């Protein structure tokens, strides 16, 4: 029998009214359809840890798709079905999402060595999960709203700050869980339990990873590299020999660790300045991990991870381009803004953050941050229309003039509109003259 406990009070204290409202409505809808609804997994774990979560995962004992259709209709939300899996994603007007799954007996396969036991369908759903800390469920039906169901001692493990698998074949079933164990351990400051650690070591020794698709490995690695501070998790992966088991070139030495710490600082700096600007944080770390790899090795690793072409391009050619830039700027620390601009124009932010992460030179860092913060936004005050008005004949010369004005502005040689117009006149009269060479 599972441990149960009323956690209504905890929910009222820790969840926001809109989230509580959604949960109550979900429970009402389920009850009307004669189903049971549970909020499960990371959501409940994070509730216990007092951490905020965005994802709401609901498991329906019954037809999850029928529930999702009805619930989305009531909440005026959009819904997507995955018939084959009996799952649905509900998206609300504000962009927040709820995942819905169906718990039905016929869907589950037991690992061969385990005896078949009768379980309620919610218990079966939870039994398939990765770690005990992710197996808590809270009933949402009105008559049991807030009733916590703990089948696998999740509360104890959360209290003891321990990551434990549910059974000894867990990593045989799905070796990507090893990456997840490390990610949760480091994110929450927990420790992987002794038995579980033994199972990880065994899985690495037996090379369970060989048969895993690159796509799945990469998915988990990427999630680690997107963590707030991925460095301890990367060190832990290295400790388990997990990285070299993916590719022998992924050896982590002191220098790499130092560069990764520097990456964290650079990335935090950027995130603070540009809160909502999306970029591939994981890519910056990946490029740092790949630093100095020969082209063939890089290609092998990209093959292993099954990186899609555009990501591959950045990890390979994009990284080399960034290295070339670094090499050049280290030799030319006193460059003009216009030169810096021309060199960095077209660089992706990931490439620039990579350079900032791997260089020891404060001058280089300052150059790049100046480009990111100001130079890349500089534009001439005048437009083609203005050139027309001062009598310059339209043609390819326009873009040349405007480009030269941009460079003059970057180097602070023009300030006002009048400066720019005068520059344009002189340039148009004598494109080969000293203005151009200045
Ligand atoms: P995060 O905060 O990173 O989103 P999460 O716990 O919500 O963490 P997800 O990756 O979103 O993790 O997965 C949702 C739930 O699905 C988890 O709580 C976990 O129990 C389950 N899960 C995910 N991946 C696996 C897996 N490989 N094996 C078993 N269960 C998994």
Short mmCIF file of C-alpha atoms and ligand atoms in Angstrom, two decimals:
data_model
loop_
_atom_site.label_atom_id
_atom_site.label_comp_id
_atom_site.label_asym_id
_atom_site.label_seq_id
_atom_site.Cartn_x
_atom_site.Cartn_y
_atom_site.Cartn_z
CA UNK A 1 0.00 0.00 0.00
CA UNK A 2 1.26 3.43 -0.86
CA UNK A 3 1.91 6.06 1.76
CA UNK A 4 -0.71 8.76 1.45
CA UNK A 5 -0.84 12.19 2.97
CA UNK A 6 -2.94 15.29 2.60
CA UNK A 7 -0.78 18.06 1.15
CA UNK A 8 -3.52 20.57 0.36
CA UNK A 9 -1.97 23.07 2.72
CA UNK A 10 1.45 22.82 1.11
CA UNK A 11 -0.17 23.30 -2.28
CA UNK A 12 -2.12 26.34 -1.14
CA UNK A 13 1.02 27.88 0.31
CA UNK A 14 3.44 27.14 -2.53
CA UNK A 15 1.41 27.25 -5.73
CA UNK A 16 0.06 30.35 -7.41
CA UNK A 17 -3.73 30.80 -7.62
CA UNK A 18 -3.80 30.31 -11.42
CA UNK A 19 -1.94 26.99 -11.14
CA UNK A 20 -4.19 25.82 -8.29
CA UNK A 21 -7.17 26.80 -10.37
CA UNK A 22 -5.97 24.72 -13.32
CA UNK A 23 -5.35 21.70 -11.07
CA UNK A 24 -8.81 21.95 -9.49
CA UNK A 25 -10.47 22.30 -12.87
CA UNK A 26 -8.56 19.29 -14.16
CA UNK A 27 -9.80 17.27 -11.19
CA UNK A 28 -13.41 18.36 -11.74
CA UNK A 29 -13.27 17.50 -15.43
CA UNK A 30 -11.77 14.08 -14.72
CA UNK A 31 -14.40 13.32 -12.06
CA UNK A 32 -17.22 14.17 -14.45
CA UNK A 33 -15.76 11.73 -16.97
CA UNK A 34 -15.41 9.16 -14.16
CA UNK A 35 -11.64 9.16 -14.42
CA UNK A 36 -9.00 9.81 -11.80
CA UNK A 37 -6.50 12.62 -12.45
CA UNK A 38 -3.09 12.99 -10.85
CA UNK A 39 -0.42 15.63 -11.13
CA UNK A 40 2.85 13.72 -11.13
CA UNK A 41 6.61 13.70 -11.49
CA UNK A 42 8.86 16.77 -11.58
CA UNK A 43 6.00 19.08 -10.66
CA UNK A 44 5.37 17.36 -7.32
CA UNK A 45 9.09 16.89 -6.66
CA UNK A 46 9.66 20.61 -7.17
CA UNK A 47 6.69 21.41 -4.95
CA UNK A 48 8.42 19.49 -2.14
CA UNK A 49 11.71 21.23 -2.88
CA UNK A 50 10.00 24.65 -2.98
CA UNK A 51 11.30 25.19 -6.48
CA UNK A 52 9.17 26.74 -9.15
CA UNK A 53 8.29 24.59 -12.17
CA UNK A 54 6.72 25.38 -15.47
CA UNK A 55 5.77 21.88 -16.53
CA UNK A 56 2.55 20.37 -15.28
CA UNK A 57 2.32 16.64 -15.98
CA UNK A 58 -1.06 15.04 -15.53
CA UNK A 59 -1.77 11.33 -15.65
CA UNK A 60 -5.34 10.20 -16.22
CA UNK A 61 -6.56 6.81 -15.15
CA UNK A 62 -8.77 6.49 -18.18
CA UNK A 63 -8.70 8.00 -21.64
CA UNK A 64 -6.24 10.89 -21.47
CA UNK A 65 -7.18 12.13 -24.91
CA UNK A 66 -10.89 12.33 -24.11
CA UNK A 67 -9.96 14.17 -20.91
CA UNK A 68 -7.65 16.59 -22.74
CA UNK A 69 -10.30 17.40 -25.33
CA UNK A 70 -12.90 18.16 -22.69
CA UNK A 71 -10.53 20.07 -20.41
CA UNK A 72 -9.03 22.19 -23.20
CA UNK A 73 -12.55 23.08 -24.36
CA UNK A 74 -13.49 24.29 -20.89
CA UNK A 75 -10.29 26.25 -20.40
CA UNK A 76 -10.38 27.69 -23.93
CA UNK A 77 -6.94 26.26 -24.58
CA UNK A 78 -5.44 24.58 -27.63
CA UNK A 79 -4.77 20.88 -27.64
CA UNK A 80 -2.58 18.47 -29.61
CA UNK A 81 -3.09 14.72 -29.53
CA UNK A 82 -0.70 11.88 -29.99
CA UNK A 83 -3.21 9.09 -30.52
CA UNK A 84 -0.62 6.37 -30.75
CA UNK A 85 0.71 7.16 -27.28
CA UNK A 86 -2.55 8.24 -25.69
CA UNK A 87 -0.97 11.56 -24.77
CA UNK A 88 -1.88 15.19 -25.35
CA UNK A 89 -0.39 18.62 -24.85
CA UNK A 90 -2.67 21.45 -23.79
CA UNK A 91 -1.43 24.98 -24.48
CA UNK A 92 -2.99 27.95 -22.72
CA UNK A 93 -3.31 31.48 -24.08
CA UNK A 94 -0.32 32.64 -21.99
CA UNK A 95 1.89 29.95 -23.56
CA UNK A 96 2.00 27.62 -20.55
CA UNK A 97 1.54 23.93 -21.22
CA UNK A 98 0.18 20.82 -19.62
CA UNK A 99 1.19 17.32 -20.64
CA UNK A 100 -1.48 14.69 -20.32
CA UNK A 101 -0.84 10.96 -20.37
CA UNK A 102 -3.15 7.97 -20.08
CA UNK A 103 -2.40 5.30 -17.55
CA UNK A 104 -3.74 2.07 -18.96
CA UNK A 105 -2.51 -1.38 -18.11
CA UNK A 106 -2.11 -2.70 -21.61
CA UNK A 107 0.55 -0.11 -22.40
CA UNK A 108 3.17 -1.37 -20.03
CA UNK A 109 5.91 -3.87 -20.52
CA UNK A 110 7.77 -5.22 -17.57
CA UNK A 111 11.47 -5.85 -17.61
CA UNK A 112 11.69 -9.59 -18.23
CA UNK A 113 13.25 -10.54 -14.92
CA UNK A 114 10.58 -9.00 -12.74
CA UNK A 115 7.59 -10.96 -11.51
CA UNK A 116 4.27 -9.75 -12.81
CA UNK A 117 2.31 -8.10 -10.06
CA UNK A 118 -1.04 -6.49 -10.15
CA UNK A 119 -0.84 -2.77 -9.77
CA UNK A 120 -3.19 0.14 -10.17
CA UNK A 121 -2.57 1.86 -13.46
CA UNK A 122 -1.17 5.03 -11.85
CA UNK A 123 1.32 2.90 -9.96
CA UNK A 124 2.40 1.25 -13.20
CA UNK A 125 2.85 4.61 -14.85
CA UNK A 126 5.03 5.79 -11.98
CA UNK A 127 6.98 2.55 -11.89
CA UNK A 128 8.21 3.25 -15.42
CA UNK A 129 9.83 6.46 -14.34
CA UNK A 130 13.49 7.16 -13.89
CA UNK A 131 14.03 7.87 -10.18
CA UNK A 132 12.07 7.58 -6.99
CA UNK A 133 12.10 11.35 -6.51
CA UNK A 134 10.04 11.64 -9.70
CA UNK A 135 7.34 9.18 -8.66
CA UNK A 136 5.13 11.29 -6.44
CA UNK A 137 1.53 11.80 -7.53
CA UNK A 138 -1.17 14.05 -6.15
CA UNK A 139 -4.80 13.23 -6.76
CA UNK A 140 -6.83 16.08 -8.26
CA UNK A 141 -10.37 14.68 -8.12
CA UNK A 142 -12.52 16.88 -5.88
CA UNK A 143 -13.17 14.16 -3.26
CA UNK A 144 -9.41 13.49 -2.89
CA UNK A 145 -7.89 16.77 -3.99
CA UNK A 146 -4.42 17.16 -2.51
CA UNK A 147 -3.99 13.52 -1.53
CA UNK A 148 -0.34 12.63 -2.05
CA UNK A 149 0.37 9.08 -3.18
CA UNK A 150 3.88 7.80 -2.53
CA UNK A 151 4.42 4.24 -3.79
CA UNK A 152 8.19 4.17 -3.90
CA UNK A 153 9.44 6.08 -0.85
CA UNK A 154 9.99 9.25 -2.80
CA UNK A 155 9.44 11.43 0.26
CA UNK A 156 12.20 9.61 2.13
CA UNK A 157 14.61 10.01 -0.79
CA UNK A 158 13.82 13.69 -1.16
CA UNK A 159 14.44 14.11 2.56
CA UNK A 160 17.70 12.15 2.32
CA UNK A 161 18.64 14.03 -0.87
CA UNK A 162 19.26 10.81 -2.74
CA UNK A 163 18.80 9.84 -6.37
CA UNK A 164 17.67 6.22 -6.60
CA UNK A 165 16.40 4.13 -9.48
CA UNK A 166 13.26 2.06 -8.97
CA UNK A 167 14.80 -1.28 -9.83
CA UNK A 168 18.12 -2.77 -10.81
CA UNK A 169 17.31 -3.08 -14.52
CA UNK A 170 16.53 0.60 -14.89
CA UNK A 171 19.70 1.48 -16.81
CA UNK A 172 19.35 -1.62 -18.96
CA UNK A 173 15.92 -0.41 -19.98
CA UNK A 174 17.14 3.06 -20.69
CA UNK A 175 20.81 4.07 -20.32
CA UNK A 176 20.03 7.77 -20.92
CA UNK A 177 18.79 7.74 -17.34
CA UNK A 178 22.43 7.83 -16.27
CA UNK A 179 22.73 11.34 -17.67
CA UNK A 180 19.50 12.26 -15.97
CA UNK A 181 20.77 10.91 -12.63
CA UNK A 182 23.81 13.17 -12.86
CA UNK A 183 21.75 16.15 -13.95
CA UNK A 184 19.29 15.88 -11.05
CA UNK A 185 22.06 15.11 -8.57
CA UNK A 186 23.95 18.26 -9.43
CA UNK A 187 20.94 20.48 -9.92
CA UNK A 188 19.48 19.73 -6.50
CA UNK A 189 22.73 19.13 -4.64
CA UNK A 190 21.64 15.52 -4.04
CA UNK A 191 23.78 12.38 -4.09
CA UNK A 192 23.33 9.34 -6.28
CA UNK A 193 22.60 6.41 -3.94
CA UNK A 194 25.20 3.67 -3.44
CA UNK A 195 23.28 0.94 -5.28
CA UNK A 196 22.37 3.27 -8.11
CA UNK A 197 25.98 4.40 -8.39
CA UNK A 198 27.03 0.75 -8.63
CA UNK A 199 24.49 0.20 -11.40
CA UNK A 200 25.86 3.22 -13.28
CA UNK A 201 29.43 1.96 -13.03
CA UNK A 202 28.33 -1.44 -14.24
CA UNK A 203 26.41 0.09 -17.16
CA UNK A 204 29.48 2.07 -18.21
CA UNK A 205 31.70 -1.01 -17.92
CA UNK A 206 29.27 -3.03 -20.01
CA UNK A 207 29.11 -0.23 -22.59
CA UNK A 208 25.34 0.07 -22.54
CA UNK A 209 25.79 3.31 -24.41
CA UNK A 210 26.95 1.70 -27.59
CA UNK A 211 23.45 0.75 -28.62
CA UNK A 212 21.95 4.11 -27.76
CA UNK A 213 21.09 6.42 -30.61
CA UNK A 214 23.13 9.60 -30.83
CA UNK A 215 19.89 11.48 -30.91
CA UNK A 216 18.92 10.31 -27.44
CA UNK A 217 22.39 10.77 -25.94
CA UNK A 218 22.59 14.23 -27.38
CA UNK A 219 19.12 15.11 -26.05
CA UNK A 220 20.25 14.33 -22.51
CA UNK A 221 23.68 15.92 -22.89
CA UNK A 222 22.07 19.03 -24.21
CA UNK A 223 19.75 19.23 -21.22
CA UNK A 224 22.79 19.05 -18.96
CA UNK A 225 24.50 21.82 -20.88
CA UNK A 226 21.38 23.95 -20.52
CA UNK A 227 21.44 23.70 -16.71
CA UNK A 228 22.15 26.80 -14.67
CA UNK A 229 25.64 25.54 -13.93
CA UNK A 230 26.49 22.48 -16.01
CA UNK A 231 30.12 22.31 -14.90
CA UNK A 232 29.77 20.06 -11.82
CA UNK A 233 27.57 17.70 -13.85
CA UNK A 234 30.17 17.56 -16.64
CA UNK A 235 32.86 16.76 -14.08
CA UNK A 236 30.65 14.07 -12.62
CA UNK A 237 30.01 12.57 -16.08
CA UNK A 238 33.77 12.52 -16.58
CA UNK A 239 34.25 10.84 -13.19
CA UNK A 240 31.95 8.02 -14.35
CA UNK A 241 33.91 7.81 -17.64
CA UNK A 242 30.69 8.60 -19.42
CA UNK A 243 32.09 11.25 -21.71
CA UNK A 244 35.01 9.17 -22.98
CA UNK A 245 32.58 6.31 -23.48
CA UNK A 246 30.76 8.54 -25.96
CA UNK A 247 33.96 9.55 -27.69
CA UNK A 248 37.55 9.11 -26.64
CA UNK A 249 38.31 12.74 -27.51
CA UNK A 250 35.97 13.93 -24.75
CA UNK A 251 38.68 13.84 -22.10
CA UNK A 252 38.24 16.47 -19.47
CA UNK A 253 41.47 17.86 -18.03
CA UNK A 254 42.08 20.76 -15.66
CA UNK A 255 42.33 23.18 -18.54
CA UNK A 256 38.95 22.16 -19.92
CA UNK A 257 37.36 22.49 -16.50
CA UNK A 258 38.81 25.99 -16.15
CA UNK A 259 37.49 26.93 -19.60
CA UNK A 260 34.06 25.54 -18.66
CA UNK A 261 34.00 27.66 -15.51
CA UNK A 262 34.92 30.66 -17.63
CA UNK A 263 32.08 29.75 -20.00
CA UNK A 264 29.65 29.76 -17.11
CA UNK A 265 30.75 33.29 -16.21
CA UNK A 266 30.47 34.53 -19.77
CA UNK A 267 27.08 32.92 -20.30
CA UNK A 268 25.76 34.35 -17.01
CA UNK A 269 26.98 37.77 -18.04
CA UNK A 270 25.15 37.49 -21.34
CA UNK A 271 21.95 36.10 -19.79
CA UNK A 272 21.85 38.95 -17.32
CA UNK A 273 22.10 41.53 -20.09
CA UNK A 274 19.79 39.88 -22.57
CA UNK A 275 17.21 38.09 -20.49
CA UNK A 276 14.88 37.14 -23.29
CA UNK A 277 17.20 36.71 -26.22
CA UNK A 278 17.20 33.07 -27.15
CA UNK A 279 20.48 31.43 -28.14
CA UNK A 280 21.97 27.97 -27.82
CA UNK A 281 23.70 28.04 -24.48
CA UNK A 282 24.49 24.34 -24.77
CA UNK A 283 26.32 25.02 -28.01
CA UNK A 284 28.75 27.38 -26.31
CA UNK A 285 29.66 24.65 -23.82
CA UNK A 286 29.84 22.03 -26.54
CA UNK A 287 32.25 24.18 -28.57
CA UNK A 288 34.40 24.65 -25.46
CA UNK A 289 34.40 20.87 -24.91
CA UNK A 290 35.44 20.42 -28.54
CA UNK A 291 38.17 23.01 -28.39
CA UNK A 292 41.33 21.96 -30.18
CA UNK A 293 39.73 18.85 -31.71
CA UNK A 294 40.94 18.06 -35.19
CA UNK A 295 38.39 18.27 -37.95
CA UNK A 296 38.10 14.52 -38.37
CA UNK A 297 37.58 14.02 -34.64
CA UNK A 298 34.96 16.76 -34.60
CA UNK A 299 33.14 15.09 -37.45
CA UNK A 300 33.26 11.71 -35.71
CA UNK A 301 31.84 13.22 -32.55
CA UNK A 302 29.11 15.07 -34.46
CA UNK A 303 28.27 11.75 -36.16
CA UNK A 304 28.07 10.00 -32.81
CA UNK A 305 25.75 12.66 -31.44
CA UNK A 306 23.76 12.75 -34.70
CA UNK A 307 23.87 16.53 -34.65
CA UNK A 308 21.52 18.07 -37.20
CA UNK A 309 23.33 19.86 -40.05
CA UNK A 310 22.96 23.43 -38.79
CA UNK A 311 24.28 22.52 -35.34
CA UNK A 312 27.07 20.52 -36.88
CA UNK A 313 28.04 23.44 -39.02
CA UNK A 314 28.39 25.67 -35.99
CA UNK A 315 30.24 23.10 -33.87
CA UNK A 316 32.68 22.44 -36.69
CA UNK A 317 33.12 25.28 -39.22
CA UNK A 318 31.70 27.90 -36.84
CA UNK A 319 34.13 26.93 -34.11
CA UNK A 320 37.10 27.05 -36.48
CA UNK A 321 36.00 30.47 -37.70
CA UNK A 322 35.85 31.63 -34.09
CA UNK A 323 39.32 30.19 -33.41
CA UNK A 324 40.68 32.03 -36.44
CA UNK A 325 39.21 35.25 -35.14
CA UNK A 326 40.73 34.65 -31.71
CA UNK A 327 44.11 34.00 -33.24
CA UNK A 328 43.91 37.18 -35.27
CA UNK A 329 42.70 39.47 -32.50
CA UNK A 330 45.33 38.23 -30.07
CA UNK A 331 47.91 39.53 -32.53
CA UNK A 332 46.04 42.77 -33.18
CA UNK A 333 44.89 43.98 -29.80
CA UNK A 334 44.82 47.65 -30.83
CA UNK A 335 42.38 47.39 -33.72
CA UNK A 336 39.91 50.07 -34.77
CA UNK A 337 36.21 49.56 -34.10
CA UNK A 338 35.45 49.43 -37.81
CA UNK A 339 37.91 46.57 -38.27
CA UNK A 340 36.50 44.71 -35.30
CA UNK A 341 33.03 45.22 -36.72
CA UNK A 342 33.98 43.80 -40.09
CA UNK A 343 35.62 40.78 -38.51
CA UNK A 344 32.69 39.98 -36.21
CA UNK A 345 29.88 40.87 -38.59
CA UNK A 346 27.82 37.75 -39.26
CA UNK A 347 29.15 35.89 -36.20
CA UNK A 348 26.54 34.10 -34.15
CA UNK A 349 26.36 35.01 -30.50
CA UNK A 350 27.39 31.43 -29.61
CA UNK A 351 30.66 31.92 -31.47
CA UNK A 352 31.40 35.18 -29.70
CA UNK A 353 30.63 33.73 -26.29
CA UNK A 354 32.88 30.79 -27.16
CA UNK A 355 35.79 33.13 -27.91
CA UNK A 356 35.19 35.04 -24.68
CA UNK A 357 35.20 31.73 -22.79
CA UNK A 358 38.44 30.35 -24.13
CA UNK A 359 40.60 33.47 -24.16
CA UNK A 360 42.72 34.57 -21.20
CA UNK A 361 42.94 38.08 -22.55
CA UNK A 362 40.78 40.75 -20.94
CA UNK A 363 41.41 42.94 -23.97
CA UNK A 364 39.83 40.34 -26.25
CA UNK A 365 36.86 39.99 -23.90
CA UNK A 366 36.41 43.76 -23.85
CA UNK A 367 36.53 43.96 -27.63
CA UNK A 368 33.82 41.35 -28.01
CA UNK A 369 31.62 42.77 -25.29
CA UNK A 370 31.94 46.20 -26.93
CA UNK A 371 30.80 44.68 -30.20
CA UNK A 372 27.87 42.88 -28.57
CA UNK A 373 26.75 45.82 -26.49
CA UNK A 374 27.24 48.73 -28.87
CA UNK A 375 29.06 48.30 -32.16
CA UNK A 376 26.68 45.78 -33.69
CA UNK A 377 23.79 48.21 -33.23
CA UNK A 378 25.51 51.22 -34.80
CA UNK A 379 23.97 52.51 -38.04
CA UNK A 380 24.39 55.70 -40.10
CA UNK A 381 21.95 58.51 -39.33
CA UNK A 382 21.34 59.23 -43.00
CA UNK A 383 19.62 56.97 -45.53
CA UNK A 384 19.65 56.55 -49.30
CA UNK A 385 16.87 59.14 -49.48
CA UNK A 386 19.24 61.73 -47.99
CA UNK A 387 21.93 60.91 -50.57
CA UNK A 388 19.35 61.45 -53.28
CA UNK A 389 18.41 64.80 -51.81
CA UNK A 390 21.97 66.10 -51.89
CA UNK A 391 22.14 65.18 -55.56
CA UNK A 392 24.09 61.94 -55.60
CA UNK A 393 22.86 59.75 -58.45
CA UNK A 394 21.29 56.47 -57.23
CA UNK A 395 23.35 53.39 -57.88
CA UNK A 396 25.66 50.84 -56.26
CA UNK A 397 27.64 53.75 -54.85
CA UNK A 398 24.86 54.29 -52.27
CA UNK A 399 25.53 51.16 -50.30
CA UNK A 400 29.27 51.78 -50.50
CA UNK A 401 28.87 55.31 -49.15
CA UNK A 402 26.55 54.18 -46.37
CA UNK A 403 28.98 51.44 -45.42
CA UNK A 404 31.88 53.88 -45.28
CA UNK A 405 29.78 56.22 -43.16
CA UNK A 406 29.04 53.33 -40.81
CA UNK A 407 32.78 52.65 -40.45
CA UNK A 408 33.49 56.37 -39.92
CA UNK A 409 30.78 56.42 -37.25
CA UNK A 410 32.18 53.32 -35.55
CA UNK A 411 35.59 55.00 -35.43
CA UNK A 412 33.98 58.21 -34.16
CA UNK A 413 35.01 60.25 -37.17
CA UNK A 414 31.50 61.49 -37.81
CA UNK A 415 29.04 62.56 -35.15
CA UNK A 416 26.14 64.54 -36.54
CA UNK A 417 23.92 64.20 -39.58
CA UNK A 418 25.77 67.11 -41.12
CA UNK A 419 29.09 65.29 -40.64
CA UNK A 420 27.62 62.32 -42.47
CA UNK A 421 26.21 64.40 -45.33
CA UNK A 422 29.54 66.14 -45.77
CA UNK A 423 31.30 62.78 -45.72
CA UNK A 424 28.89 61.50 -48.36
CA UNK A 425 29.49 64.52 -50.65
CA UNK A 426 33.23 64.24 -50.45
CA UNK A 427 33.13 60.50 -50.96
CA UNK A 428 30.81 60.78 -53.97
CA UNK A 429 33.03 63.42 -55.55
CA UNK A 430 36.16 61.38 -55.09
CA UNK A 431 35.60 57.75 -54.10
CA UNK A 432 39.26 56.96 -54.63
CA UNK A 433 40.42 59.95 -52.62
CA UNK A 434 41.73 60.16 -49.08
CA UNK A 435 38.31 59.74 -47.49
CA UNK A 436 38.22 56.22 -48.69
CA UNK A 437 41.69 55.35 -47.51
CA UNK A 438 41.28 56.99 -44.13
P1 LIG B 1 12.99 19.20 -15.70
O1 LIG B 1 12.79 20.09 -14.54
O2 LIG B 1 14.39 19.15 -16.19
O3 LIG B 1 11.97 19.34 -16.80
P2 LIG B 1 11.54 16.82 -15.13
O4 LIG B 1 11.62 15.91 -13.96
O5 LIG B 1 10.28 17.53 -15.37
O6 LIG B 1 12.78 17.78 -15.05
P3 LIG B 1 11.44 15.79 -17.83
O7 LIG B 1 12.64 15.48 -18.64
O8 LIG B 1 10.59 16.94 -18.22
O9 LIG B 1 11.98 15.93 -16.34
O10 LIG B 1 10.56 14.48 -17.70
C1 LIG B 1 9.26 14.47 -17.12
C2 LIG B 1 9.05 13.21 -16.30
O11 LIG B 1 9.14 12.07 -17.15
C3 LIG B 1 10.13 13.05 -15.22
O12 LIG B 1 9.65 13.47 -13.97
C4 LIG B 1 10.48 11.58 -15.24
O13 LIG B 1 9.91 10.89 -14.19
C5 LIG B 1 9.92 11.06 -16.56
N1 LIG B 1 11.04 10.71 -17.46
C6 LIG B 1 11.68 11.48 -18.33
N2 LIG B 1 12.64 10.83 -18.98
C7 LIG B 1 12.62 9.57 -18.51
C8 LIG B 1 13.36 8.38 -18.80
N3 LIG B 1 14.36 8.37 -19.67
N4 LIG B 1 13.03 7.27 -18.12
C9 LIG B 1 12.03 7.27 -17.24
N5 LIG B 1 11.30 8.33 -16.92
C10 LIG B 1 11.57 9.49 -17.54
#
